[in-house]
PDB file of C-alpha atoms in Angstrom:
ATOM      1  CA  UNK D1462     102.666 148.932 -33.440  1.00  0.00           C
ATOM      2  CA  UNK D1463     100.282 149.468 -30.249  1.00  0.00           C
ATOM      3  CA  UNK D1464      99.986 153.040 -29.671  1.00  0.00           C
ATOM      4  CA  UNK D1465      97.584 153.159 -26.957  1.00  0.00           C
ATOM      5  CA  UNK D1466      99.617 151.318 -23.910  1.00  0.00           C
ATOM      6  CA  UNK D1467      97.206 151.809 -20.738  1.00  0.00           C
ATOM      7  CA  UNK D1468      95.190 154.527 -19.652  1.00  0.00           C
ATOM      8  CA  UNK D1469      96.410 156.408 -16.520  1.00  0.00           C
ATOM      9  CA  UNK D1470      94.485 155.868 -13.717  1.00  0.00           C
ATOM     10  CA  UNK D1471      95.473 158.736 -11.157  1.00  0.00           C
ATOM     11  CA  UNK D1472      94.096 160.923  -8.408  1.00  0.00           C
ATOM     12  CA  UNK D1473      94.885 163.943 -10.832  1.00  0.00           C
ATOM     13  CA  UNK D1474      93.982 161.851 -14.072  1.00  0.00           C
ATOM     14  CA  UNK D1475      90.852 161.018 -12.733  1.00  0.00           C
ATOM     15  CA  UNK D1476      90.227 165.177 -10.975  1.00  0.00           C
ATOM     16  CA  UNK D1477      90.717 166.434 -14.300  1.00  0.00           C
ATOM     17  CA  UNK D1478      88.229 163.819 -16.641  1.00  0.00           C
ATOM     18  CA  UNK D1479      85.537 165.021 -14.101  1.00  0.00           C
ATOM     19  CA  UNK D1480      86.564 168.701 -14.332  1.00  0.00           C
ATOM     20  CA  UNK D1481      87.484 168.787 -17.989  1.00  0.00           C
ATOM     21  CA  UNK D1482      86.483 165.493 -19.580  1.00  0.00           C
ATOM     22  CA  UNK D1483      89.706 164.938 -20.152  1.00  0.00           C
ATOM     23  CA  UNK D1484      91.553 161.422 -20.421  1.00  0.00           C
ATOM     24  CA  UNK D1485      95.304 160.478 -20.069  1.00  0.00           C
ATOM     25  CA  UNK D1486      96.953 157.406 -21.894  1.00  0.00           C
ATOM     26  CA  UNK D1487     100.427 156.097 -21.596  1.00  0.00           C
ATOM     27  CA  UNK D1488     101.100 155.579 -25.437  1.00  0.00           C
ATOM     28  CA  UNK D1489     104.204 154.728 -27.689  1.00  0.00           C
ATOM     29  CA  UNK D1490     107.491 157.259 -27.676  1.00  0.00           C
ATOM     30  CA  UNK D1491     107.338 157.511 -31.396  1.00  0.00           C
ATOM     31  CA  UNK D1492     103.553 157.799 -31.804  1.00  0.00           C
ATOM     32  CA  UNK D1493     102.027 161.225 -32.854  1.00  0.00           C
ATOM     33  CA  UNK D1494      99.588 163.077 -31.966  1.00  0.00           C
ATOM     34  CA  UNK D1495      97.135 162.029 -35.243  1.00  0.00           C
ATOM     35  CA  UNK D1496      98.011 158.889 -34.634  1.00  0.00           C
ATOM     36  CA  UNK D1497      97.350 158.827 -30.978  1.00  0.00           C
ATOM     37  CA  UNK D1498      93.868 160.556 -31.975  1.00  0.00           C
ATOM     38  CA  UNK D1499      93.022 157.692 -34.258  1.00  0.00           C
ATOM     39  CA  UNK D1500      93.941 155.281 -31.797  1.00  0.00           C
ATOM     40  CA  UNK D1501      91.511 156.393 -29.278  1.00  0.00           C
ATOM     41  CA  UNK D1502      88.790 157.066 -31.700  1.00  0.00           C
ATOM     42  CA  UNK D1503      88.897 153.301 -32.630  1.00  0.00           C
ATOM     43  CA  UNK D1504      89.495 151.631 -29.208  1.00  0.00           C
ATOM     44  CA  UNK D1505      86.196 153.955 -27.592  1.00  0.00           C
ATOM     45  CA  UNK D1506      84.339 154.830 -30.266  1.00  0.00           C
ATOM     46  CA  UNK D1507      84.593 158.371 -29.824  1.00  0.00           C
ATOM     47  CA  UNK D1508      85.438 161.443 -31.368  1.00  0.00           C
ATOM     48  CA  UNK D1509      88.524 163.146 -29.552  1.00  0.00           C
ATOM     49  CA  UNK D1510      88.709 167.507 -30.047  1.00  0.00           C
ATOM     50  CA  UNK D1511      92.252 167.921 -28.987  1.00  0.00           C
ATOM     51  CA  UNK D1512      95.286 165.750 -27.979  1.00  0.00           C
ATOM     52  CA  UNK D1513      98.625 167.093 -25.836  1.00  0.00           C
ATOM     53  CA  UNK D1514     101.684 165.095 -25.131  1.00  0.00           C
ATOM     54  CA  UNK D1515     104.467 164.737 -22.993  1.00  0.00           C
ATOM     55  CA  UNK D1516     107.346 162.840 -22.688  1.00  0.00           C
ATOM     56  CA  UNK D1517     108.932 161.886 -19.636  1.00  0.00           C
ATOM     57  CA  UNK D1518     112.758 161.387 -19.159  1.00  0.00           C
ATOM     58  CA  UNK D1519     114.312 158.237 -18.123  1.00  0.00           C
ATOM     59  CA  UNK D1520     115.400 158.174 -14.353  1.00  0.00           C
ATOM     60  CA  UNK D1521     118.577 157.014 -13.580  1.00  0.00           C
ATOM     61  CA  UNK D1522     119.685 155.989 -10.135  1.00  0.00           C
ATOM     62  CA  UNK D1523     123.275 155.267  -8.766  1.00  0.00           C
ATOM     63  CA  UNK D1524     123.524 152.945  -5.617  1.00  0.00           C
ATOM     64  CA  UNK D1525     127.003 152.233  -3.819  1.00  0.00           C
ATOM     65  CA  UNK D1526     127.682 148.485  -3.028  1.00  0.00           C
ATOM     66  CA  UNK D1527     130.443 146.124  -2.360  1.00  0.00           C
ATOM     67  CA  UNK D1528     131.151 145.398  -5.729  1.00  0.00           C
ATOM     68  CA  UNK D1529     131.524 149.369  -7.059  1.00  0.00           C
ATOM     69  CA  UNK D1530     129.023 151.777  -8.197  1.00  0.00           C
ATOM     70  CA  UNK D1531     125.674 150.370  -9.676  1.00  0.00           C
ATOM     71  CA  UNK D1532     124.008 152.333 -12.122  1.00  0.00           C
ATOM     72  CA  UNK D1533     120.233 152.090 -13.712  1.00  0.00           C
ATOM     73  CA  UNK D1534     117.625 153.688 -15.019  1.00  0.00           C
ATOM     74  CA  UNK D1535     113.862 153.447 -15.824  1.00  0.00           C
ATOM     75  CA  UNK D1536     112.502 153.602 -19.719  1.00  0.00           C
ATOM     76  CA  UNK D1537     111.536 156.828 -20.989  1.00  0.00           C
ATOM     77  CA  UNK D1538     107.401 157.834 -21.308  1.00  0.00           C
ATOM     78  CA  UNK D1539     104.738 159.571 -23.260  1.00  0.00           C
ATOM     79  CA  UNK D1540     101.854 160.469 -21.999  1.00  0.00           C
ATOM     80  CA  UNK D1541      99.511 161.547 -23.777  1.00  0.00           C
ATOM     81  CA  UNK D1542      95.868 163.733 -22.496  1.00  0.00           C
ATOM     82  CA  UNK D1543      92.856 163.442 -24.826  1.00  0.00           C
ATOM     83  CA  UNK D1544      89.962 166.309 -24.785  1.00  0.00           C
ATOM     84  CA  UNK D1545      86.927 164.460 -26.154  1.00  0.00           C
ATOM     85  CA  UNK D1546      84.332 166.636 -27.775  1.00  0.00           C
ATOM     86  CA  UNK D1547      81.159 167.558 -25.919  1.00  0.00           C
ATOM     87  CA  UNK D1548      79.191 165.061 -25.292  1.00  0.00           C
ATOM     88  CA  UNK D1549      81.380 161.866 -25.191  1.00  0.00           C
ATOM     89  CA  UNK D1550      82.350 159.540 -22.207  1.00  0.00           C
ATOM     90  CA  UNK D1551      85.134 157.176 -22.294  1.00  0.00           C
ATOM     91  CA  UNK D1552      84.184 153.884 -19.406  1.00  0.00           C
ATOM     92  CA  UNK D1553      87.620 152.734 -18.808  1.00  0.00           C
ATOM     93  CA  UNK D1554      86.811 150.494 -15.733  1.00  0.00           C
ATOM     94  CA  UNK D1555      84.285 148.769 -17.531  1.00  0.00           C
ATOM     95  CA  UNK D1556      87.132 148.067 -20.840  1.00  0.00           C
TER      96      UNK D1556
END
């Protein structure tokens, strides 16, 4: 299992790793937060202080069309924001 999916690369992600040194990660629904800290430790080489997560709800949309009421939705997230201690840099561009 690949916990670590991609790193979010955002006006806001990117506003708050130069305020905060913070980093955000789209990672697996049923990873937690140790393993989510171990994850980044060993794909950066860093040491990570603090982790929060979040999981986003699926969106589901409804469109009317000749052939009745279509219905879908989008796959559920976690996203996960990583506090590195002081000190450490992650260089995702250059990953």
């Amino acid at each position: 299992m690949s916990v670590i999916i991609k790193p979010v690369i955002s006006e806001k992600a990117n506003y708050l790793t130069d305020l905060r040194g913070t980093y955000s990660f789209l990672v697996d629904t049923k990873a937690n937060k140790i393993q989510i800290k171990q994850a980044v430790e060993e794909a950066y080489g860093v040491k990570v202080a603090d982790v929060n997560t979040m999981i986003y709800a699926p969106k589901v949309s409804e469109k009317y069309t000749k052939k009745g009421l279509q219905v879908g939705k989008t796959n559920k997230l976690k996203k996960a924001v990583v506090k590195l201690a002081e000190g450490e840099v992650i260089d995702i561009f250059s990953v």
